[in-house]
mmCIF file of N, CA and C in Angstrom:
data_model
loop_
_atom_site.group_PDB
_atom_site.id
_atom_site.type_symbol
_atom_site.label_atom_id
_atom_site.label_comp_id
_atom_site.label_asym_id
_atom_site.label_seq_id
_atom_site.Cartn_x
_atom_site.Cartn_y
_atom_site.Cartn_z
ATOM 1 N N UNK A 41 125.957 138.353 199.906
ATOM 2 C CA UNK A 41 127.193 138.509 199.183
ATOM 3 C C UNK A 41 127.589 137.203 198.496
ATOM 4 N N UNK A 42 127.394 136.080 199.224
ATOM 5 C CA UNK A 42 127.733 134.784 198.665
ATOM 6 C C UNK A 42 126.859 134.466 197.446
ATOM 7 N N UNK A 43 125.591 134.888 197.492
ATOM 8 C CA UNK A 43 124.670 134.656 196.384
ATOM 9 C C UNK A 43 125.124 135.428 195.138
ATOM 10 N N UNK A 44 125.611 136.653 195.313
ATOM 11 C CA UNK A 44 126.093 137.455 194.189
ATOM 12 C C UNK A 44 127.310 136.810 193.542
ATOM 13 N N UNK A 45 128.190 136.244 194.363
ATOM 14 C CA UNK A 45 129.377 135.563 193.814
ATOM 15 C C UNK A 45 128.979 134.337 192.998
ATOM 16 N N UNK A 46 127.985 133.606 193.458
ATOM 17 C CA UNK A 46 127.522 132.427 192.729
ATOM 18 C C UNK A 46 126.937 132.821 191.371
ATOM 19 N N UNK A 47 126.164 133.882 191.363
ATOM 20 C CA UNK A 47 125.574 134.362 190.112
ATOM 21 C C UNK A 47 126.666 134.813 189.157
ATOM 22 N N UNK A 48 127.684 135.490 189.673
ATOM 23 C CA UNK A 48 128.786 135.954 188.846
ATOM 24 C C UNK A 48 129.560 134.784 188.255
ATOM 25 N N UNK A 49 129.801 133.750 189.043
ATOM 26 C CA UNK A 49 130.529 132.573 188.567
ATOM 27 C C UNK A 49 129.715 131.854 187.487
ATOM 28 N N UNK A 50 128.425 131.721 187.680
ATOM 29 C CA UNK A 50 127.565 131.074 186.688
ATOM 30 C C UNK A 50 127.550 131.885 185.395
ATOM 31 N N UNK A 51 127.465 133.199 185.500
ATOM 32 C CA UNK A 51 127.455 134.054 184.313
ATOM 33 C C UNK A 51 128.760 133.924 183.528
ATOM 34 N N UNK A 52 129.900 133.876 184.232
ATOM 35 C CA UNK A 52 131.206 133.737 183.574
ATOM 36 C C UNK A 52 131.310 132.378 182.894
ATOM 37 N N UNK A 53 130.852 131.320 183.566
ATOM 38 C CA UNK A 53 130.881 129.987 182.963
ATOM 39 C C UNK A 53 130.016 129.928 181.701
ATOM 40 N N UNK A 54 128.842 130.518 181.770
ATOM 41 C CA UNK A 54 127.971 130.545 180.592
ATOM 42 C C UNK A 54 128.606 131.328 179.439
ATOM 43 N N UNK A 55 129.253 132.425 179.781
ATOM 44 C CA UNK A 55 129.881 133.245 178.754
ATOM 45 C C UNK A 55 130.985 132.484 178.032
ATOM 46 N N UNK A 56 131.821 131.765 178.789
ATOM 47 C CA UNK A 56 132.926 131.042 178.173
ATOM 48 C C UNK A 56 132.494 129.728 177.521
ATOM 49 N N UNK A 57 131.366 129.188 177.933
ATOM 50 C CA UNK A 57 130.926 127.924 177.359
ATOM 51 C C UNK A 57 130.180 128.125 176.041
ATOM 52 N N UNK A 58 129.701 129.321 175.777
ATOM 53 C CA UNK A 58 129.015 129.588 174.517
ATOM 54 C C UNK A 58 130.043 129.691 173.400
ATOM 55 N N UNK A 59 129.787 128.997 172.341
ATOM 56 C CA UNK A 59 130.676 129.043 171.183
ATOM 57 C C UNK A 59 129.981 129.840 170.091
ATOM 58 N N UNK A 60 129.991 131.123 170.260
ATOM 59 C CA UNK A 60 129.353 131.963 169.258
ATOM 60 C C UNK A 60 130.365 132.344 168.195
ATOM 61 N N UNK A 61 129.860 132.505 167.006
ATOM 62 C CA UNK A 61 130.700 132.855 165.879
ATOM 63 C C UNK A 61 130.216 134.195 165.338
ATOM 64 N N UNK A 62 131.131 135.113 165.172
ATOM 65 C CA UNK A 62 130.772 136.412 164.643
ATOM 66 C C UNK A 62 130.823 136.327 163.123
ATOM 67 N N UNK A 63 129.714 136.682 162.488
ATOM 68 C CA UNK A 63 129.631 136.648 161.029
ATOM 69 C C UNK A 63 129.571 138.085 160.533
ATOM 70 N N UNK A 64 130.492 138.430 159.678
ATOM 71 C CA UNK A 64 130.479 139.753 159.083
ATOM 72 C C UNK A 64 129.641 139.670 157.814
ATOM 73 N N UNK A 65 128.626 140.493 157.753
ATOM 74 C CA UNK A 65 127.726 140.467 156.605
ATOM 75 C C UNK A 65 128.086 141.620 155.674
ATOM 76 N N UNK A 66 128.449 141.280 154.468
ATOM 77 C CA UNK A 66 128.719 142.274 153.445
ATOM 78 C C UNK A 66 127.525 142.308 152.504
ATOM 79 N N UNK A 67 127.054 143.486 152.206
ATOM 80 C CA UNK A 67 125.921 143.594 151.304
ATOM 81 C C UNK A 67 126.415 143.535 149.868
ATOM 82 N N UNK A 68 125.868 142.627 149.099
ATOM 83 C CA UNK A 68 126.268 142.440 147.713
ATOM 84 C C UNK A 68 125.024 142.414 146.854
ATOM 85 N N UNK A 69 124.927 143.305 145.916
ATOM 86 C CA UNK A 69 123.763 143.378 145.034
ATOM 87 C C UNK A 69 124.017 142.533 143.795
ATOM 88 N N UNK A 70 124.013 141.214 143.927
ATOM 89 C CA UNK A 70 124.280 140.337 142.795
ATOM 90 C C UNK A 70 123.050 140.047 141.964
ATOM 91 N N UNK A 71 121.876 140.167 142.544
ATOM 92 C CA UNK A 71 120.657 139.873 141.807
ATOM 93 C C UNK A 71 120.204 141.077 141.002
ATOM 94 N N UNK A 72 119.219 140.844 140.154
ATOM 95 C CA UNK A 72 118.694 141.946 139.344
ATOM 96 C C UNK A 72 117.842 142.853 140.227
ATOM 97 N N UNK A 73 118.020 144.143 140.039
ATOM 98 C CA UNK A 73 117.289 145.112 140.841
ATOM 99 C C UNK A 73 116.413 146.037 139.991
ATOM 100 N N UNK A 74 116.111 145.613 138.758
ATOM 101 C CA UNK A 74 115.164 146.352 137.928
ATOM 102 C C UNK A 74 114.516 145.395 136.943
ATOM 103 N N UNK A 75 113.300 145.742 136.539
ATOM 104 C CA UNK A 75 112.567 144.912 135.592
ATOM 105 C C UNK A 75 112.945 145.268 134.164
ATOM 106 N N UNK A 76 112.965 144.262 133.304
ATOM 107 C CA UNK A 76 113.149 144.437 131.869
ATOM 108 C C UNK A 76 111.772 144.235 131.237
ATOM 109 N N UNK A 77 111.090 145.336 130.904
ATOM 110 C CA UNK A 77 109.715 145.256 130.416
ATOM 111 C C UNK A 77 109.649 144.954 128.927
ATOM 112 N N UNK A 78 108.675 144.118 128.564
ATOM 113 C CA UNK A 78 108.371 143.781 127.177
ATOM 114 C C UNK A 78 107.178 144.601 126.716
ATOM 115 N N UNK A 79 107.117 144.858 125.432
ATOM 116 C CA UNK A 79 105.925 145.478 124.835
ATOM 117 C C UNK A 79 105.051 144.337 124.318
ATOM 118 N N UNK A 80 103.889 144.158 124.904
ATOM 119 C CA UNK A 80 102.963 143.096 124.503
ATOM 120 C C UNK A 80 101.606 143.738 124.247
ATOM 121 N N UNK A 81 101.030 143.446 123.092
ATOM 122 C CA UNK A 81 99.752 144.066 122.722
ATOM 123 C C UNK A 81 98.571 143.117 122.887
ATOM 124 N N UNK A 82 98.784 141.816 122.660
ATOM 125 C CA UNK A 82 97.682 140.860 122.652
ATOM 126 C C UNK A 82 97.631 140.050 123.953
ATOM 127 N N UNK A 83 96.420 139.693 124.396
ATOM 128 C CA UNK A 83 96.292 138.807 125.559
ATOM 129 C C UNK A 83 96.970 137.464 125.287
ATOM 130 N N UNK A 84 97.397 136.805 126.349
ATOM 131 C CA UNK A 84 98.048 135.502 126.226
ATOM 132 C C UNK A 84 97.725 134.653 127.447
ATOM 133 N N UNK A 85 97.966 133.350 127.321
ATOM 134 C CA UNK A 85 97.710 132.420 128.425
ATOM 135 C C UNK A 85 98.987 132.230 129.238
ATOM 136 N N UNK A 86 98.798 132.038 130.536
ATOM 137 C CA UNK A 86 99.912 131.880 131.466
ATOM 138 C C UNK A 86 99.581 130.765 132.447
ATOM 139 N N UNK A 87 100.483 129.793 132.586
ATOM 140 C CA UNK A 87 100.347 128.767 133.623
ATOM 141 C C UNK A 87 101.160 129.237 134.813
ATOM 142 N N UNK A 88 100.492 129.555 135.912
ATOM 143 C CA UNK A 88 101.118 130.169 137.073
ATOM 144 C C UNK A 88 102.073 129.207 137.785
ATOM 145 N N UNK A 89 103.322 129.633 137.935
ATOM 146 C CA UNK A 89 104.322 128.828 138.649
ATOM 147 C C UNK A 89 104.732 129.465 139.974
ATOM 148 N N UNK A 90 104.457 130.768 140.119
ATOM 149 C CA UNK A 90 104.815 131.473 141.350
ATOM 150 C C UNK A 90 103.894 132.672 141.498
ATOM 151 N N UNK A 91 103.454 132.952 142.738
ATOM 152 C CA UNK A 91 102.554 134.072 142.986
ATOM 153 C C UNK A 91 102.976 134.789 144.265
ATOM 154 N N UNK A 92 103.076 136.109 144.175
ATOM 155 C CA UNK A 92 103.369 136.957 145.338
ATOM 156 C C UNK A 92 102.277 138.008 145.416
ATOM 157 N N UNK A 93 101.483 137.939 146.476
ATOM 158 C CA UNK A 93 100.325 138.819 146.567
ATOM 159 C C UNK A 93 100.709 140.260 146.864
ATOM 160 N N UNK A 94 99.790 141.153 146.561
ATOM 161 C CA UNK A 94 99.940 142.571 146.843
ATOM 162 C C UNK A 94 99.511 142.802 148.289
ATOM 163 N N UNK A 95 100.408 143.333 149.110
ATOM 164 C CA UNK A 95 100.094 143.573 150.516
ATOM 165 C C UNK A 95 99.902 145.051 150.831
ATOM 166 N N UNK A 96 99.754 145.871 149.805
ATOM 167 C CA UNK A 96 99.633 147.307 150.009
ATOM 168 C C UNK A 96 98.268 147.805 149.558
ATOM 169 N N UNK A 97 97.826 148.871 150.182
ATOM 170 C CA UNK A 97 96.591 149.535 149.803
ATOM 171 C C UNK A 97 96.794 150.172 148.431
ATOM 172 N N UNK A 98 95.814 150.091 147.585
ATOM 173 C CA UNK A 98 95.951 150.541 146.202
ATOM 174 C C UNK A 98 96.291 152.025 146.080
ATOM 175 N N UNK A 99 95.798 152.850 146.956
ATOM 176 C CA UNK A 99 96.030 154.292 146.843
ATOM 177 C C UNK A 99 97.087 154.750 147.835
ATOM 178 N N UNK A 100 98.180 154.020 147.885
ATOM 179 C CA UNK A 100 99.287 154.350 148.764
ATOM 180 C C UNK A 100 100.242 155.297 148.047
ATOM 181 N N UNK A 101 101.361 155.613 148.655
ATOM 182 C CA UNK A 101 102.334 156.554 148.080
ATOM 183 C C UNK A 101 103.284 155.877 147.104
ATOM 184 N N UNK A 102 102.822 154.926 146.369
ATOM 185 C CA UNK A 102 103.621 154.224 145.381
ATOM 186 C C UNK A 102 102.695 153.403 144.507
ATOM 187 N N UNK A 103 103.271 152.645 143.577
ATOM 188 C CA UNK A 103 102.480 151.795 142.695
ATOM 189 C C UNK A 103 102.583 150.359 143.200
ATOM 190 N N UNK A 104 101.553 149.853 143.910
ATOM 191 C CA UNK A 104 101.580 148.476 144.404
ATOM 192 C C UNK A 104 101.132 147.496 143.322
ATOM 193 N N UNK A 105 101.629 146.284 143.405
ATOM 194 C CA UNK A 105 101.288 145.285 142.396
ATOM 195 C C UNK A 105 101.477 143.884 142.957
ATOM 196 N N UNK A 106 100.716 142.941 142.412
ATOM 197 C CA UNK A 106 100.929 141.521 142.692
ATOM 198 C C UNK A 106 101.867 141.002 141.612
ATOM 199 N N UNK A 107 102.614 139.953 141.940
ATOM 200 C CA UNK A 107 103.570 139.383 140.989
ATOM 201 C C UNK A 107 103.090 137.990 140.610
ATOM 202 N N UNK A 108 102.832 137.802 139.319
ATOM 203 C CA UNK A 108 102.431 136.500 138.788
ATOM 204 C C UNK A 108 103.531 136.047 137.836
ATOM 205 N N UNK A 109 104.145 134.927 138.131
ATOM 206 C CA UNK A 109 105.212 134.392 137.289
ATOM 207 C C UNK A 109 104.722 133.073 136.723
ATOM 208 N N UNK A 110 104.914 132.899 135.426
ATOM 209 C CA UNK A 110 104.425 131.662 134.838
ATOM 210 C C UNK A 110 104.966 131.385 133.462
ATOM 211 N N UNK A 111 104.560 130.202 132.975
ATOM 212 C CA UNK A 111 104.974 129.724 131.657
ATOM 213 C C UNK A 111 103.954 130.168 130.621
ATOM 214 N N UNK A 112 104.472 130.587 129.481
ATOM 215 C CA UNK A 112 103.597 130.975 128.384
ATOM 216 C C UNK A 112 103.665 129.917 127.293
ATOM 217 N N UNK A 113 102.655 129.886 126.451
ATOM 218 C CA UNK A 113 102.677 128.990 125.292
ATOM 219 C C UNK A 113 102.674 129.805 124.007
ATOM 220 N N UNK A 114 102.991 131.078 124.123
ATOM 221 C CA UNK A 114 103.008 132.000 122.992
ATOM 222 C C UNK A 114 104.432 132.083 122.442
ATOM 223 N N UNK A 115 104.607 131.775 121.166
ATOM 224 C CA UNK A 115 105.949 131.744 120.572
ATOM 225 C C UNK A 115 106.570 133.134 120.454
ATOM 226 N N UNK A 116 105.780 134.195 120.508
ATOM 227 C CA UNK A 116 106.336 135.540 120.434
ATOM 228 C C UNK A 116 106.787 136.068 121.801
ATOM 229 N N UNK A 117 106.588 135.275 122.852
ATOM 230 C CA UNK A 117 106.994 135.658 124.204
ATOM 231 C C UNK A 117 108.046 134.687 124.733
ATOM 232 N N UNK A 118 108.815 135.109 125.733
ATOM 233 C CA UNK A 118 109.730 134.159 126.385
ATOM 234 C C UNK A 118 108.945 133.038 127.060
ATOM 235 N N UNK A 119 109.606 131.921 127.350
ATOM 236 C CA UNK A 119 108.934 130.781 127.997
ATOM 237 C C UNK A 119 108.372 131.132 129.366
ATOM 238 N N UNK A 120 109.104 131.964 130.122
ATOM 239 C CA UNK A 120 108.660 132.368 131.460
ATOM 240 C C UNK A 120 108.584 133.891 131.498
ATOM 241 N N UNK A 121 107.470 134.400 132.021
ATOM 242 C CA UNK A 121 107.223 135.841 132.064
ATOM 243 C C UNK A 121 106.775 136.229 133.471
ATOM 244 N N UNK A 122 107.163 137.417 133.898
ATOM 245 C CA UNK A 122 106.673 138.002 135.137
ATOM 246 C C UNK A 122 105.606 139.025 134.781
ATOM 247 N N UNK A 123 104.435 138.888 135.396
ATOM 248 C CA UNK A 123 103.343 139.832 135.164
ATOM 249 C C UNK A 123 103.158 140.650 136.436
ATOM 250 N N UNK A 124 103.231 141.966 136.295
ATOM 251 C CA UNK A 124 102.950 142.867 137.407
ATOM 252 C C UNK A 124 101.512 143.333 137.248
ATOM 253 N N UNK A 125 100.679 143.017 138.221
ATOM 254 C CA UNK A 125 99.262 143.338 138.149
ATOM 255 C C UNK A 125 98.946 144.399 139.201
ATOM 256 N N UNK A 126 98.764 145.635 138.725
ATOM 257 C CA UNK A 126 98.580 146.775 139.621
ATOM 258 C C UNK A 126 97.322 146.632 140.468
ATOM 259 N N UNK A 127 97.470 146.920 141.751
ATOM 260 C CA UNK A 127 96.369 146.938 142.720
ATOM 261 C C UNK A 127 95.609 145.618 142.782
ATOM 262 N N UNK A 128 96.222 144.538 142.379
ATOM 263 C CA UNK A 128 95.571 143.217 142.395
ATOM 264 C C UNK A 128 95.388 142.759 143.835
ATOM 265 N N UNK A 129 94.153 142.460 144.209
ATOM 266 C CA UNK A 129 93.870 142.017 145.569
ATOM 267 C C UNK A 129 93.389 140.574 145.621
ATOM 268 N N UNK A 130 93.300 139.918 144.457
ATOM 269 C CA UNK A 130 92.879 138.519 144.432
ATOM 270 C C UNK A 130 94.054 137.614 144.747
ATOM 271 N N UNK A 131 93.739 136.385 145.128
ATOM 272 C CA UNK A 131 94.766 135.366 145.333
ATOM 273 C C UNK A 131 94.659 134.335 144.222
ATOM 274 N N UNK A 132 95.802 133.801 143.818
ATOM 275 C CA UNK A 132 95.854 132.809 142.762
ATOM 276 C C UNK A 132 96.599 131.587 143.271
ATOM 277 N N UNK A 133 96.354 130.450 142.661
ATOM 278 C CA UNK A 133 96.988 129.192 143.035
ATOM 279 C C UNK A 133 98.020 128.797 141.986
ATOM 280 N N UNK A 134 99.151 128.287 142.447
ATOM 281 C CA UNK A 134 100.171 127.777 141.529
ATOM 282 C C UNK A 134 99.555 126.648 140.715
ATOM 283 N N UNK A 135 99.817 126.636 139.410
ATOM 284 C CA UNK A 135 99.233 125.651 138.509
ATOM 285 C C UNK A 135 98.001 126.149 137.787
ATOM 286 N N UNK A 136 97.439 127.246 138.254
ATOM 287 C CA UNK A 136 96.244 127.815 137.652
ATOM 288 C C UNK A 136 96.584 128.365 136.261
ATOM 289 N N UNK A 137 95.670 128.191 135.310
ATOM 290 C CA UNK A 137 95.823 128.759 133.969
ATOM 291 C C UNK A 137 95.060 130.074 133.916
ATOM 292 N N UNK A 138 95.772 131.137 133.536
ATOM 293 C CA UNK A 138 95.189 132.470 133.511
ATOM 294 C C UNK A 138 95.312 133.076 132.119
ATOM 295 N N UNK A 139 94.372 133.924 131.780
ATOM 296 C CA UNK A 139 94.468 134.713 130.555
ATOM 297 C C UNK A 139 94.908 136.101 130.989
ATOM 298 N N UNK A 140 96.045 136.547 130.477
ATOM 299 C CA UNK A 140 96.619 137.833 130.868
ATOM 300 C C UNK A 140 96.323 138.857 129.782
ATOM 301 N N UNK A 141 95.736 139.963 130.195
ATOM 302 C CA UNK A 141 95.465 141.074 129.293
ATOM 303 C C UNK A 141 96.491 142.167 129.606
ATOM 304 N N UNK A 142 97.358 142.489 128.636
ATOM 305 C CA UNK A 142 98.373 143.518 128.868
ATOM 306 C C UNK A 142 97.740 144.880 129.162
ATOM 307 N N UNK A 143 98.407 145.637 130.030
ATOM 308 C CA UNK A 143 97.960 146.984 130.377
ATOM 309 C C UNK A 143 99.113 147.963 130.201
ATOM 310 N N UNK A 144 98.781 149.235 130.134
ATOM 311 C CA UNK A 144 99.791 150.280 130.031
ATOM 312 C C UNK A 144 100.524 150.423 131.368
ATOM 313 N N UNK A 145 101.785 150.769 131.308
ATOM 314 C CA UNK A 145 102.589 150.997 132.504
ATOM 315 C C UNK A 145 101.938 152.115 133.324
ATOM 316 N N UNK A 146 101.513 151.842 134.561
ATOM 317 C CA UNK A 146 100.798 152.858 135.349
ATOM 318 C C UNK A 146 101.671 154.054 135.709
ATOM 319 N N UNK A 147 102.981 153.910 135.639
ATOM 320 C CA UNK A 147 103.864 155.030 135.957
ATOM 321 C C UNK A 147 103.800 156.124 134.899
ATOM 322 N N UNK A 148 103.210 155.825 133.749
ATOM 323 C CA UNK A 148 103.050 156.848 132.707
ATOM 324 C C UNK A 148 101.969 157.856 133.088
ATOM 325 N N UNK A 149 101.021 157.442 133.944
ATOM 326 C CA UNK A 149 99.888 158.290 134.310
ATOM 327 C C UNK A 149 100.013 158.928 135.692
ATOM 328 N N UNK A 150 100.937 158.441 136.504
ATOM 329 C CA UNK A 150 101.120 158.985 137.855
ATOM 330 C C UNK A 150 102.600 159.262 138.083
ATOM 331 N N UNK A 151 102.878 160.101 139.031
ATOM 332 C CA UNK A 151 104.276 160.442 139.320
ATOM 333 C C UNK A 151 104.857 159.571 140.440
ATOM 334 N N UNK A 152 104.190 158.482 140.755
ATOM 335 C CA UNK A 152 104.640 157.603 141.828
ATOM 336 C C UNK A 152 105.607 156.555 141.290
ATOM 337 N N UNK A 153 106.459 156.042 142.156
ATOM 338 C CA UNK A 153 107.373 154.976 141.749
ATOM 339 C C UNK A 153 106.850 153.633 142.251
ATOM 340 N N UNK A 154 107.477 152.563 141.797
ATOM 341 C CA UNK A 154 107.066 151.219 142.197
ATOM 342 C C UNK A 154 107.388 150.961 143.660
ATOM 343 N N UNK A 155 106.573 150.129 144.290
ATOM 344 C CA UNK A 155 106.886 149.610 145.616
ATOM 345 C C UNK A 155 107.541 148.258 145.367
ATOM 346 N N UNK A 156 108.844 148.191 145.506
ATOM 347 C CA UNK A 156 109.576 146.983 145.140
ATOM 348 C C UNK A 156 109.411 145.873 146.165
ATOM 349 N N UNK A 157 109.300 144.647 145.669
ATOM 350 C CA UNK A 157 109.279 143.450 146.506
ATOM 351 C C UNK A 157 110.640 142.794 146.349
ATOM 352 N N UNK A 158 111.408 142.784 147.430
ATOM 353 C CA UNK A 158 112.786 142.312 147.379
ATOM 354 C C UNK A 158 112.951 141.128 148.325
ATOM 355 N N UNK A 159 113.752 140.161 147.897
ATOM 356 C CA UNK A 159 114.151 139.045 148.758
ATOM 357 C C UNK A 159 115.643 139.173 149.008
ATOM 358 N N UNK A 160 116.070 138.661 150.140
ATOM 359 C CA UNK A 160 117.502 138.612 150.377
ATOM 360 C C UNK A 160 117.855 137.344 151.139
ATOM 361 N N UNK A 161 119.132 137.004 151.087
ATOM 362 C CA UNK A 161 119.630 135.827 151.776
ATOM 363 C C UNK A 161 121.085 136.070 152.125
ATOM 364 N N UNK A 162 121.605 135.282 153.054
ATOM 365 C CA UNK A 162 123.016 135.389 153.415
ATOM 366 C C UNK A 162 123.701 134.096 153.001
ATOM 367 N N UNK A 163 124.695 134.223 152.123
ATOM 368 C CA UNK A 163 125.468 133.081 151.643
ATOM 369 C C UNK A 163 126.932 133.362 151.923
ATOM 370 N N UNK A 164 127.550 132.493 152.721
ATOM 371 C CA UNK A 164 128.958 132.640 153.104
ATOM 372 C C UNK A 164 129.260 134.034 153.661
ATOM 373 N N UNK A 165 128.383 134.546 154.493
ATOM 374 C CA UNK A 165 128.598 135.827 155.145
ATOM 375 C C UNK A 165 128.311 137.040 154.287
ATOM 376 N N UNK A 166 127.833 136.845 153.071
ATOM 377 C CA UNK A 166 127.509 137.977 152.208
ATOM 378 C C UNK A 166 126.008 138.026 151.976
ATOM 379 N N UNK A 167 125.438 139.194 152.198
ATOM 380 C CA UNK A 167 124.007 139.375 151.989
ATOM 381 C C UNK A 167 123.762 139.645 150.510
ATOM 382 N N UNK A 168 122.905 138.844 149.908
ATOM 383 C CA UNK A 168 122.570 138.998 148.500
ATOM 384 C C UNK A 168 121.093 139.357 148.403
ATOM 385 N N UNK A 169 120.794 140.386 147.639
ATOM 386 C CA UNK A 169 119.419 140.860 147.477
ATOM 387 C C UNK A 169 119.036 140.828 146.013
ATOM 388 N N UNK A 170 117.741 140.637 145.747
ATOM 389 C CA UNK A 170 117.259 140.672 144.372
ATOM 390 C C UNK A 170 115.788 141.050 144.366
ATOM 391 N N UNK A 171 115.377 141.604 143.256
ATOM 392 C CA UNK A 171 114.005 142.017 143.037
ATOM 393 C C UNK A 171 113.211 140.795 142.586
ATOM 394 N N UNK A 172 112.132 140.495 143.278
ATOM 395 C CA UNK A 172 111.331 139.319 142.946
ATOM 396 C C UNK A 172 110.757 139.456 141.542
ATOM 397 N N UNK A 173 111.021 138.461 140.700
ATOM 398 C CA UNK A 173 110.487 138.430 139.349
ATOM 399 C C UNK A 173 111.362 139.094 138.304
ATOM 400 N N UNK A 174 112.417 139.798 138.713
ATOM 401 C CA UNK A 174 113.251 140.528 137.754
ATOM 402 C C UNK A 174 114.147 139.612 136.925
ATOM 403 N N UNK A 175 114.228 138.342 137.287
ATOM 404 C CA UNK A 175 115.039 137.407 136.505
ATOM 405 C C UNK A 175 114.375 137.073 135.168
ATOM 406 N N UNK A 176 113.087 137.410 135.042
ATOM 407 C CA UNK A 176 112.333 137.177 133.797
ATOM 408 C C UNK A 176 111.975 138.507 133.156
ATOM 409 N N UNK A 177 111.651 138.480 131.878
ATOM 410 C CA UNK A 177 111.086 139.665 131.233
ATOM 411 C C UNK A 177 109.720 139.913 131.855
ATOM 412 N N UNK A 178 109.348 141.183 131.988
ATOM 413 C CA UNK A 178 108.117 141.525 132.704
ATOM 414 C C UNK A 178 107.169 142.328 131.820
ATOM 415 N N UNK A 179 105.891 142.264 132.174
ATOM 416 C CA UNK A 179 104.871 143.097 131.535
ATOM 417 C C UNK A 179 103.901 143.548 132.619
ATOM 418 N N UNK A 180 103.163 144.607 132.330
ATOM 419 C CA UNK A 180 102.040 145.001 133.158
ATOM 420 C C UNK A 180 100.804 144.340 132.575
ATOM 421 N N UNK A 181 99.996 143.747 133.421
ATOM 422 C CA UNK A 181 98.795 143.089 132.921
ATOM 423 C C UNK A 181 97.830 142.753 134.024
ATOM 424 N N UNK A 182 96.687 142.256 133.637
ATOM 425 C CA UNK A 182 95.667 141.829 134.583
ATOM 426 C C UNK A 182 95.182 140.440 134.180
ATOM 427 N N UNK A 183 94.944 139.614 135.187
ATOM 428 C CA UNK A 183 94.474 138.243 134.939
ATOM 429 C C UNK A 183 92.955 138.230 134.838
ATOM 430 N N UNK A 184 92.478 137.539 133.805
ATOM 431 C CA UNK A 184 91.013 137.381 133.641
ATOM 432 C C UNK A 184 90.592 136.014 134.119
#
C-alpha cells in the first residue's frame, strides 16, 4: 500500500512539474493547391535547383510524377519552371543541367487524377499547406 502511495505522489509531482502548452492548430490553405500549366512546344534547357523524386509505382490508381524545378535560359519561358515528369524513376542532382522535352498532359489519355505532393508546416499555431512546385508555372516533360 505504501508503494502505491509513493507512485501516486511521484505521478502527481510529474504532472504538475510539466509545463506543457496546448497549441490549437487551424488548417489554413494559404499556399497554391493547383498547377498553372504552360503550353510549351520546343525542348529547352533547365538548371536543376530542386528535385522531388517519384515514390509511386507507375501503374497506380493515379498519375505519379517526379518534380524538377529549375532555372531556364529561354526568353519565351519564365525564369523558374516546374517540370512534372510522369513515371520518372531516375534521380537527379541539384545543379545538373538537363534538356527538357515537353510532353502532352497524361490526364488527356487516362481518367486518373494527379497524385499530389504536398508540404505543410505550422506557423503560429496555424497549419499551412501547399502543393510542391505550384508556386511556378508548370509543364509536363521528360529530362534527356
